[in-house]
PDB file of C-alpha atoms in Angstrom:
ATOM      1  CA  UNK A   1       0.325-117.939  61.792  1.00  0.00           C
ATOM      2  CA  UNK A   2       1.097-115.585  64.781  1.00  0.00           C
ATOM      3  CA  UNK A   3       4.282-116.167  66.702  1.00  0.00           C
ATOM      4  CA  UNK A   4       3.689-116.443  70.424  1.00  0.00           C
ATOM      5  CA  UNK A   5       5.439-113.542  72.258  1.00  0.00           C
ATOM      6  CA  UNK A   6       5.090-111.643  75.568  1.00  0.00           C
ATOM      7  CA  UNK A   7       3.615-108.321  76.290  1.00  0.00           C
ATOM      8  CA  UNK A   8       5.757-105.198  76.346  1.00  0.00           C
ATOM      9  CA  UNK A   9       6.633-104.223  79.884  1.00  0.00           C
ATOM     10  CA  UNK A  10       4.504-101.007  79.627  1.00  0.00           C
ATOM     11  CA  UNK A  11       2.281-100.046  76.666  1.00  0.00           C
ATOM     12  CA  UNK A  12      -0.804 -98.022  75.663  1.00  0.00           C
ATOM     13  CA  UNK A  13      -3.875 -99.192  73.695  1.00  0.00           C
ATOM     14  CA  UNK A  14      -5.906 -96.789  71.739  1.00  0.00           C
ATOM     15  CA  UNK A  15      -9.514 -97.770  70.468  1.00  0.00           C
ATOM     16  CA  UNK A  16     -10.710 -95.090  68.136  1.00  0.00           C
ATOM     17  CA  UNK A  17     -14.511 -95.216  68.509  1.00  0.00           C
ATOM     18  CA  UNK A  18     -17.290 -93.497  66.722  1.00  0.00           C
ATOM     19  CA  UNK A  19     -17.589 -90.795  69.302  1.00  0.00           C
ATOM     20  CA  UNK A  20     -14.356 -90.725  71.376  1.00  0.00           C
ATOM     21  CA  UNK A  21     -10.826 -92.052  71.797  1.00  0.00           C
ATOM     22  CA  UNK A  22     -10.710 -94.815  74.285  1.00  0.00           C
ATOM     23  CA  UNK A  23      -7.326 -95.298  76.084  1.00  0.00           C
ATOM     24  CA  UNK A  24      -5.840 -98.192  78.103  1.00  0.00           C
ATOM     25  CA  UNK A  25      -2.512 -98.086  80.032  1.00  0.00           C
ATOM     26  CA  UNK A  26      -0.986-101.439  80.486  1.00  0.00           C
ATOM     27  CA  UNK A  27       1.811-102.922  82.679  1.00  0.00           C
ATOM     28  CA  UNK A  28       2.512-106.081  80.708  1.00  0.00           C
ATOM     29  CA  UNK A  29      -0.899-107.796  80.546  1.00  0.00           C
ATOM     30  CA  UNK A  30      -2.364-105.912  83.395  1.00  0.00           C
ATOM     31  CA  UNK A  31      -4.791-103.034  82.595  1.00  0.00           C
ATOM     32  CA  UNK A  32      -4.042-100.338  85.197  1.00  0.00           C
ATOM     33  CA  UNK A  33      -5.984 -97.420  83.897  1.00  0.00           C
ATOM     34  CA  UNK A  34      -8.530 -96.390  81.153  1.00  0.00           C
ATOM     35  CA  UNK A  35      -9.737 -92.965  80.072  1.00  0.00           C
ATOM     36  CA  UNK A  36     -11.586 -91.239  77.202  1.00  0.00           C
ATOM     37  CA  UNK A  37     -10.685 -88.191  75.150  1.00  0.00           C
ATOM     38  CA  UNK A  38     -12.232 -86.271  72.258  1.00  0.00           C
ATOM     39  CA  UNK A  39     -11.489 -86.973  68.761  1.00  0.00           C
ATOM     40  CA  UNK A  40      -8.654 -85.072  67.191  1.00  0.00           C
ATOM     41  CA  UNK A  41      -8.611 -82.385  64.605  1.00  0.00           C
ATOM     42  CA  UNK A  42      -5.202 -82.695  63.756  1.00  0.00           C
ATOM     43  CA  UNK A  43      -2.177 -85.065  64.436  1.00  0.00           C
ATOM     44  CA  UNK A  44      -1.028 -85.638  67.877  1.00  0.00           C
ATOM     45  CA  UNK A  45       2.537 -84.502  66.789  1.00  0.00           C
ATOM     46  CA  UNK A  46       1.138 -81.164  65.538  1.00  0.00           C
ATOM     47  CA  UNK A  47      -0.911 -80.715  68.748  1.00  0.00           C
ATOM     48  CA  UNK A  48       2.182 -81.352  70.824  1.00  0.00           C
ATOM     49  CA  UNK A  49       0.907 -84.097  73.140  1.00  0.00           C
ATOM     50  CA  UNK A  50       3.608 -83.787  75.612  1.00  0.00           C
ATOM     51  CA  UNK A  51       2.444 -86.563  77.859  1.00  0.00           C
ATOM     52  CA  UNK A  52       2.759 -89.008  74.997  1.00  0.00           C
ATOM     53  CA  UNK A  53       6.220 -87.825  74.230  1.00  0.00           C
ATOM     54  CA  UNK A  54       7.246 -88.053  77.790  1.00  0.00           C
ATOM     55  CA  UNK A  55       6.354 -91.881  78.043  1.00  0.00           C
ATOM     56  CA  UNK A  56       7.923 -92.588  74.625  1.00  0.00           C
ATOM     57  CA  UNK A  57       9.203 -95.111  73.554  1.00  0.00           C
ATOM     58  CA  UNK A  58       6.321 -96.925  75.198  1.00  0.00           C
ATOM     59  CA  UNK A  59       4.602 -98.784  72.298  1.00  0.00           C
ATOM     60  CA  UNK A  60       1.203 -97.612  71.197  1.00  0.00           C
ATOM     61  CA  UNK A  61      -1.272-100.228  69.750  1.00  0.00           C
ATOM     62  CA  UNK A  62      -4.243 -98.830  67.825  1.00  0.00           C
ATOM     63  CA  UNK A  63      -7.451-100.078  66.479  1.00  0.00           C
ATOM     64  CA  UNK A  64     -10.070 -97.837  64.752  1.00  0.00           C
ATOM     65  CA  UNK A  65     -13.488 -97.655  63.323  1.00  0.00           C
ATOM     66  CA  UNK A  66     -12.939 -94.045  62.126  1.00  0.00           C
ATOM     67  CA  UNK A  67     -10.559 -94.018  59.058  1.00  0.00           C
ATOM     68  CA  UNK A  68     -10.174 -90.106  59.196  1.00  0.00           C
ATOM     69  CA  UNK A  69      -9.086 -90.243  62.869  1.00  0.00           C
ATOM     70  CA  UNK A  70      -6.646 -93.102  62.143  1.00  0.00           C
ATOM     71  CA  UNK A  71      -5.049 -91.026  59.332  1.00  0.00           C
ATOM     72  CA  UNK A  72      -3.951 -88.417  61.982  1.00  0.00           C
ATOM     73  CA  UNK A  73      -1.823 -91.156  63.657  1.00  0.00           C
ATOM     74  CA  UNK A  74      -0.067 -92.139  60.426  1.00  0.00           C
ATOM     75  CA  UNK A  75       3.353 -90.562  61.264  1.00  0.00           C
ATOM     76  CA  UNK A  76       3.271 -91.362  65.144  1.00  0.00           C
ATOM     77  CA  UNK A  77       6.439 -93.355  66.155  1.00  0.00           C
ATOM     78  CA  UNK A  78       6.065 -96.598  68.055  1.00  0.00           C
ATOM     79  CA  UNK A  79       2.595 -97.222  66.906  1.00  0.00           C
ATOM     80  CA  UNK A  80       1.249-100.511  65.551  1.00  0.00           C
ATOM     81  CA  UNK A  81      -2.159-101.180  64.199  1.00  0.00           C
ATOM     82  CA  UNK A  82      -4.584-104.041  65.042  1.00  0.00           C
ATOM     83  CA  UNK A  83      -6.644-104.904  61.910  1.00  0.00           C
ATOM     84  CA  UNK A  84      -9.439-107.082  61.366  1.00  0.00           C
ATOM     85  CA  UNK A  85      -7.908-109.920  59.433  1.00  0.00           C
ATOM     86  CA  UNK A  86      -5.424-110.583  62.246  1.00  0.00           C
ATOM     87  CA  UNK A  87      -8.053-111.483  64.909  1.00  0.00           C
ATOM     88  CA  UNK A  88      -8.132-115.285  65.646  1.00  0.00           C
ATOM     89  CA  UNK A  89     -11.833-115.389  64.966  1.00  0.00           C
ATOM     90  CA  UNK A  90     -13.525-117.302  62.074  1.00  0.00           C
ATOM     91  CA  UNK A  91     -16.184-115.968  59.584  1.00  0.00           C
ATOM     92  CA  UNK A  92     -15.701-112.318  59.910  1.00  0.00           C
ATOM     93  CA  UNK A  93     -16.812-110.326  57.013  1.00  0.00           C
ATOM     94  CA  UNK A  94     -14.754-107.369  55.410  1.00  0.00           C
ATOM     95  CA  UNK A  95     -16.932-104.677  56.977  1.00  0.00           C
ATOM     96  CA  UNK A  96     -17.144-106.112  60.409  1.00  0.00           C
ATOM     97  CA  UNK A  97     -16.146-103.522  63.130  1.00  0.00           C
ATOM     98  CA  UNK A  98     -12.890-104.000  64.716  1.00  0.00           C
ATOM     99  CA  UNK A  99     -14.329-102.867  67.944  1.00  0.00           C
ATOM    100  CA  UNK A 100     -16.911-105.648  67.809  1.00  0.00           C
ATOM    101  CA  UNK A 101     -14.184-108.096  67.094  1.00  0.00           C
ATOM    102  CA  UNK A 102     -11.994-107.125  69.906  1.00  0.00           C
ATOM    103  CA  UNK A 103     -14.914-106.943  72.363  1.00  0.00           C
ATOM    104  CA  UNK A 104     -15.992-110.548  71.535  1.00  0.00           C
ATOM    105  CA  UNK A 105     -12.484-111.771  71.461  1.00  0.00           C
ATOM    106  CA  UNK A 106     -11.644-110.206  74.859  1.00  0.00           C
ATOM    107  CA  UNK A 107     -14.971-111.375  76.565  1.00  0.00           C
ATOM    108  CA  UNK A 108     -14.627-114.845  75.213  1.00  0.00           C
ATOM    109  CA  UNK A 109     -11.140-115.232  76.419  1.00  0.00           C
ATOM    110  CA  UNK A 110     -12.060-114.044  79.953  1.00  0.00           C
ATOM    111  CA  UNK A 111     -15.578-115.766  80.221  1.00  0.00           C
ATOM    112  CA  UNK A 112     -15.300-118.519  77.741  1.00  0.00           C
ATOM    113  CA  UNK A 113     -16.820-119.402  74.394  1.00  0.00           C
ATOM    114  CA  UNK A 114     -19.609-119.325  73.116  1.00  0.00           C
ATOM    115  CA  UNK A 115     -20.211-115.625  73.941  1.00  0.00           C
ATOM    116  CA  UNK A 116     -22.688-112.999  73.011  1.00  0.00           C
ATOM    117  CA  UNK A 117     -21.447-109.543  73.581  1.00  0.00           C
ATOM    118  CA  UNK A 118     -23.599-106.384  73.811  1.00  0.00           C
ATOM    119  CA  UNK A 119     -21.769-103.191  73.029  1.00  0.00           C
ATOM    120  CA  UNK A 120     -23.741-100.312  74.235  1.00  0.00           C
ATOM    121  CA  UNK A 121     -21.922 -97.348  72.549  1.00  0.00           C
ATOM    122  CA  UNK A 122     -22.853 -94.804  69.917  1.00  0.00           C
ATOM    123  CA  UNK A 123     -24.409 -97.894  68.057  1.00  0.00           C
ATOM    124  CA  UNK A 124     -25.825-100.654  70.109  1.00  0.00           C
ATOM    125  CA  UNK A 125     -24.381-103.935  68.645  1.00  0.00           C
ATOM    126  CA  UNK A 126     -24.797-107.538  69.480  1.00  0.00           C
ATOM    127  CA  UNK A 127     -22.236-110.089  68.419  1.00  0.00           C
ATOM    128  CA  UNK A 128     -22.344-113.789  68.852  1.00  0.00           C
ATOM    129  CA  UNK A 129     -19.515-116.288  68.401  1.00  0.00           C
ATOM    130  CA  UNK A 130     -19.755-120.048  69.149  1.00  0.00           C
ATOM    131  CA  UNK A 131     -17.360-122.459  70.924  1.00  0.00           C
ATOM    132  CA  UNK A 132     -15.187-122.843  67.900  1.00  0.00           C
ATOM    133  CA  UNK A 133     -14.564-118.945  67.802  1.00  0.00           C
ATOM    134  CA  UNK A 134     -16.801-118.714  64.619  1.00  0.00           C
ATOM    135  CA  UNK A 135     -19.103-115.605  64.176  1.00  0.00           C
ATOM    136  CA  UNK A 136     -22.647-116.772  64.250  1.00  0.00           C
ATOM    137  CA  UNK A 137     -23.784-113.259  63.591  1.00  0.00           C
ATOM    138  CA  UNK A 138     -25.174-110.157  65.033  1.00  0.00           C
ATOM    139  CA  UNK A 139     -27.214-106.964  65.080  1.00  0.00           C
ATOM    140  CA  UNK A 140     -26.677-103.253  64.917  1.00  0.00           C
ATOM    141  CA  UNK A 141     -29.110-100.551  65.863  1.00  0.00           C
ATOM    142  CA  UNK A 142     -28.720 -96.768  66.944  1.00  0.00           C
ATOM    143  CA  UNK A 143     -27.547 -96.562  70.645  1.00  0.00           C
ATOM    144  CA  UNK A 144     -29.460 -94.895  73.419  1.00  0.00           C
ATOM    145  CA  UNK A 145     -27.881 -91.591  73.041  1.00  0.00           C
ATOM    146  CA  UNK A 146     -28.081 -91.533  69.227  1.00  0.00           C
ATOM    147  CA  UNK A 147     -31.971 -92.377  69.447  1.00  0.00           C
ATOM    148  CA  UNK A 148     -32.627 -89.545  71.893  1.00  0.00           C
ATOM    149  CA  UNK A 149     -30.622 -86.988  70.004  1.00  0.00           C
ATOM    150  CA  UNK A 150     -31.904 -87.865  66.504  1.00  0.00           C
ATOM    151  CA  UNK A 151     -35.570 -87.092  67.448  1.00  0.00           C
ATOM    152  CA  UNK A 152     -34.730 -83.575  68.561  1.00  0.00           C
ATOM    153  CA  UNK A 153     -32.314 -82.937  65.818  1.00  0.00           C
ATOM    154  CA  UNK A 154     -34.465 -84.108  63.000  1.00  0.00           C
ATOM    155  CA  UNK A 155     -37.895 -82.887  64.136  1.00  0.00           C
ATOM    156  CA  UNK A 156     -39.175 -79.381  64.557  1.00  0.00           C
ATOM    157  CA  UNK A 157     -40.711 -79.491  68.029  1.00  0.00           C
ATOM    158  CA  UNK A 158     -39.515 -82.592  69.797  1.00  0.00           C
ATOM    159  CA  UNK A 159     -37.226 -81.687  72.725  1.00  0.00           C
ATOM    160  CA  UNK A 160     -33.825 -83.192  73.739  1.00  0.00           C
ATOM    161  CA  UNK A 161     -34.329 -85.584  76.653  1.00  0.00           C
ATOM    162  CA  UNK A 162     -31.838 -86.956  79.042  1.00  0.00           C
ATOM    163  CA  UNK A 163     -31.624 -90.499  80.057  1.00  0.00           C
ATOM    164  CA  UNK A 164     -33.978 -91.121  82.935  1.00  0.00           C
ATOM    165  CA  UNK A 165     -32.289 -92.435  86.032  1.00  0.00           C
ATOM    166  CA  UNK A 166     -34.917 -95.308  86.297  1.00  0.00           C
ATOM    167  CA  UNK A 167     -37.061 -97.119  83.911  1.00  0.00           C
ATOM    168  CA  UNK A 168     -39.792 -94.782  82.711  1.00  0.00           C
ATOM    169  CA  UNK A 169     -43.468 -95.588  82.784  1.00  0.00           C
ATOM    170  CA  UNK A 170     -44.615 -97.244  79.802  1.00  0.00           C
ATOM    171  CA  UNK A 171     -47.310 -94.755  79.087  1.00  0.00           C
ATOM    172  CA  UNK A 172     -45.914 -91.194  79.065  1.00  0.00           C
ATOM    173  CA  UNK A 173     -48.103 -88.207  79.974  1.00  0.00           C
ATOM    174  CA  UNK A 174     -46.114 -85.700  78.240  1.00  0.00           C
ATOM    175  CA  UNK A 175     -43.666 -85.447  75.283  1.00  0.00           C
ATOM    176  CA  UNK A 176     -40.602 -86.108  77.199  1.00  0.00           C
ATOM    177  CA  UNK A 177     -41.903 -89.135  78.977  1.00  0.00           C
ATOM    178  CA  UNK A 178     -43.293 -90.477  75.848  1.00  0.00           C
ATOM    179  CA  UNK A 179     -39.997 -90.207  74.030  1.00  0.00           C
ATOM    180  CA  UNK A 180     -38.191 -91.861  76.913  1.00  0.00           C
ATOM    181  CA  UNK A 181     -40.817 -94.706  77.074  1.00  0.00           C
ATOM    182  CA  UNK A 182     -40.671 -95.373  73.352  1.00  0.00           C
ATOM    183  CA  UNK A 183     -36.997 -95.564  73.064  1.00  0.00           C
ATOM    184  CA  UNK A 184     -36.216 -97.386  76.185  1.00  0.00           C
ATOM    185  CA  UNK A 185     -39.115 -99.962  76.383  1.00  0.00           C
ATOM    186  CA  UNK A 186     -38.441-100.789  72.649  1.00  0.00           C
ATOM    187  CA  UNK A 187     -34.667-101.168  73.220  1.00  0.00           C
ATOM    188  CA  UNK A 188     -34.920-103.433  76.286  1.00  0.00           C
ATOM    189  CA  UNK A 189     -37.826-105.639  74.718  1.00  0.00           C
ATOM    190  CA  UNK A 190     -35.564-105.985  71.689  1.00  0.00           C
ATOM    191  CA  UNK A 191     -32.622-107.048  73.844  1.00  0.00           C
ATOM    192  CA  UNK A 192     -34.731-109.586  75.680  1.00  0.00           C
ATOM    193  CA  UNK A 193     -35.884-111.182  72.360  1.00  0.00           C
ATOM    194  CA  UNK A 194     -32.200-111.450  71.069  1.00  0.00           C
ATOM    195  CA  UNK A 195     -30.888-112.918  74.395  1.00  0.00           C
ATOM    196  CA  UNK A 196     -33.636-115.359  74.563  1.00  0.00           C
ATOM    197  CA  UNK A 197     -33.149-116.573  71.022  1.00  0.00           C
ATOM    198  CA  UNK A 198     -29.216-116.795  71.574  1.00  0.00           C
ATOM    199  CA  UNK A 199     -29.793-118.805  74.790  1.00  0.00           C
ATOM    200  CA  UNK A 200     -32.148-121.210  73.133  1.00  0.00           C
ATOM    201  CA  UNK A 201     -29.367-122.028  70.540  1.00  0.00           C
ATOM    202  CA  UNK A 202     -26.370-121.674  73.007  1.00  0.00           C
ATOM    203  CA  UNK A 203     -27.828-122.545  76.439  1.00  0.00           C
ATOM    204  CA  UNK A 204     -24.429-122.507  78.085  1.00  0.00           C
ATOM    205  CA  UNK A 205     -23.221-119.464  76.595  1.00  0.00           C
ATOM    206  CA  UNK A 206     -21.995-116.378  78.471  1.00  0.00           C
ATOM    207  CA  UNK A 207     -23.383-112.929  77.787  1.00  0.00           C
ATOM    208  CA  UNK A 208     -21.517-109.843  78.407  1.00  0.00           C
ATOM    209  CA  UNK A 209     -22.137-106.041  78.157  1.00  0.00           C
ATOM    210  CA  UNK A 210     -19.633-103.266  77.529  1.00  0.00           C
ATOM    211  CA  UNK A 211     -19.811 -99.630  76.206  1.00  0.00           C
ATOM    212  CA  UNK A 212     -20.584 -96.251  77.804  1.00  0.00           C
ATOM    213  CA  UNK A 213     -24.295 -96.654  77.928  1.00  0.00           C
ATOM    214  CA  UNK A 214     -24.183-100.109  79.567  1.00  0.00           C
ATOM    215  CA  UNK A 215     -24.929 -98.715  83.088  1.00  0.00           C
ATOM    216  CA  UNK A 216     -28.305 -97.072  82.370  1.00  0.00           C
ATOM    217  CA  UNK A 217     -29.196 -99.850  79.977  1.00  0.00           C
ATOM    218  CA  UNK A 218     -28.750-102.448  82.868  1.00  0.00           C
ATOM    219  CA  UNK A 219     -30.589-100.353  85.190  1.00  0.00           C
ATOM    220  CA  UNK A 220     -33.611-100.532  82.830  1.00  0.00           C
ATOM    221  CA  UNK A 221     -33.155-104.193  82.120  1.00  0.00           C
ATOM    222  CA  UNK A 222     -32.964-105.006  85.857  1.00  0.00           C
ATOM    223  CA  UNK A 223     -36.226-103.150  86.457  1.00  0.00           C
ATOM    224  CA  UNK A 224     -38.325-104.637  83.664  1.00  0.00           C
ATOM    225  CA  UNK A 225     -36.625-108.054  82.888  1.00  0.00           C
ATOM    226  CA  UNK A 226     -34.529-109.081  86.052  1.00  0.00           C
ATOM    227  CA  UNK A 227     -33.999-112.667  84.948  1.00  0.00           C
ATOM    228  CA  UNK A 228     -32.545-111.473  81.604  1.00  0.00           C
ATOM    229  CA  UNK A 229     -30.339-108.856  83.357  1.00  0.00           C
ATOM    230  CA  UNK A 230     -29.095-111.650  85.759  1.00  0.00           C
ATOM    231  CA  UNK A 231     -27.601-113.410  82.778  1.00  0.00           C
ATOM    232  CA  UNK A 232     -25.403-110.549  81.790  1.00  0.00           C
ATOM    233  CA  UNK A 233     -21.918-109.951  82.892  1.00  0.00           C
ATOM    234  CA  UNK A 234     -20.479-106.438  83.126  1.00  0.00           C
ATOM    235  CA  UNK A 235     -17.436-106.314  80.982  1.00  0.00           C
ATOM    236  CA  UNK A 236     -16.322-102.625  80.593  1.00  0.00           C
ATOM    237  CA  UNK A 237     -12.771-103.680  79.601  1.00  0.00           C
ATOM    238  CA  UNK A 238     -13.741-106.151  76.997  1.00  0.00           C
ATOM    239  CA  UNK A 239     -12.257-104.453  74.111  1.00  0.00           C
ATOM    240  CA  UNK A 240      -8.912-103.867  75.943  1.00  0.00           C
ATOM    241  CA  UNK A 241      -8.974-107.600  76.959  1.00  0.00           C
ATOM    242  CA  UNK A 242      -9.054-108.371  73.189  1.00  0.00           C
ATOM    243  CA  UNK A 243      -6.337-105.863  72.382  1.00  0.00           C
ATOM    244  CA  UNK A 244      -4.193-107.310  75.109  1.00  0.00           C
ATOM    245  CA  UNK A 245      -4.431-110.761  73.449  1.00  0.00           C
ATOM    246  CA  UNK A 246      -3.564-109.337  70.178  1.00  0.00           C
ATOM    247  CA  UNK A 247      -0.423-107.541  71.605  1.00  0.00           C
ATOM    248  CA  UNK A 248       0.650-110.573  73.376  1.00  0.00           C
ATOM    249  CA  UNK A 249       0.611-112.749  70.234  1.00  0.00           C
ATOM    250  CA  UNK A 250       1.484-109.905  68.039  1.00  0.00           C
ATOM    251  CA  UNK A 251       2.508-109.940  64.418  1.00  0.00           C
ATOM    252  CA  UNK A 252       1.158-106.482  63.763  1.00  0.00           C
ATOM    253  CA  UNK A 253       2.241-103.941  61.060  1.00  0.00           C
ATOM    254  CA  UNK A 254       3.475-100.450  62.076  1.00  0.00           C
ATOM    255  CA  UNK A 255       1.259 -97.551  60.874  1.00  0.00           C
ATOM    256  CA  UNK A 256       3.793 -96.445  58.490  1.00  0.00           C
ATOM    257  CA  UNK A 257       3.518 -99.820  56.523  1.00  0.00           C
ATOM    258  CA  UNK A 258      -0.366 -99.687  56.291  1.00  0.00           C
ATOM    259  CA  UNK A 259      -2.375 -98.101  53.630  1.00  0.00           C
ATOM    260  CA  UNK A 260      -5.154 -96.204  55.229  1.00  0.00           C
TER     261      UNK A 260
END
């Protein structure tokens, strides 16, 4: 059982994602700034991150889906780790991503449960939790960027295609248009099916979207399925909302007391 506590007056949250480090700067429970940086190739102490040293002893709270990146923070002072088993959600399985857990906790706390969260990151995930904070389930597929890059990286002649600014026509008349059509129309049609099925089971549920690719994805959904898009609430800070809840009610181990 977590002991109810208050937020530190100033603190940092770090979500180590598959592609980048996601940072949040807080004053108590208020998120005042977010930014992203690249993954590290050595520990922050070895890199001499002076800006972190200057604000020490501000606490740093970390969650990670990349064990190798978490290892680099092992000896950083004033760091505590948010782990899956500490989340106040029921039915989470051992390999469930902490990023998904924090996002659904944060969005649910802000918008209410039940909640369906779409995280449009390196992987595109859907996570559904009912009114009792019990995991109903979800889905994982390659995100937009990963789908586009995989075709050019794993084939001899297919080009790298950038995200189109608007929904591409369904029937492409060249290779780039065909790639964009295949990926985007398939993805938004799949999202429509998942959202429709979820709303049939939980008609009063909120639906939220977070992640770096949410803006182009919402552009495409608005063009093709405006009624579905209208159901979705933009929640770019969902993971940090979840992290804030964990810090407030924290009973978190420091990094040097955790086996990574």
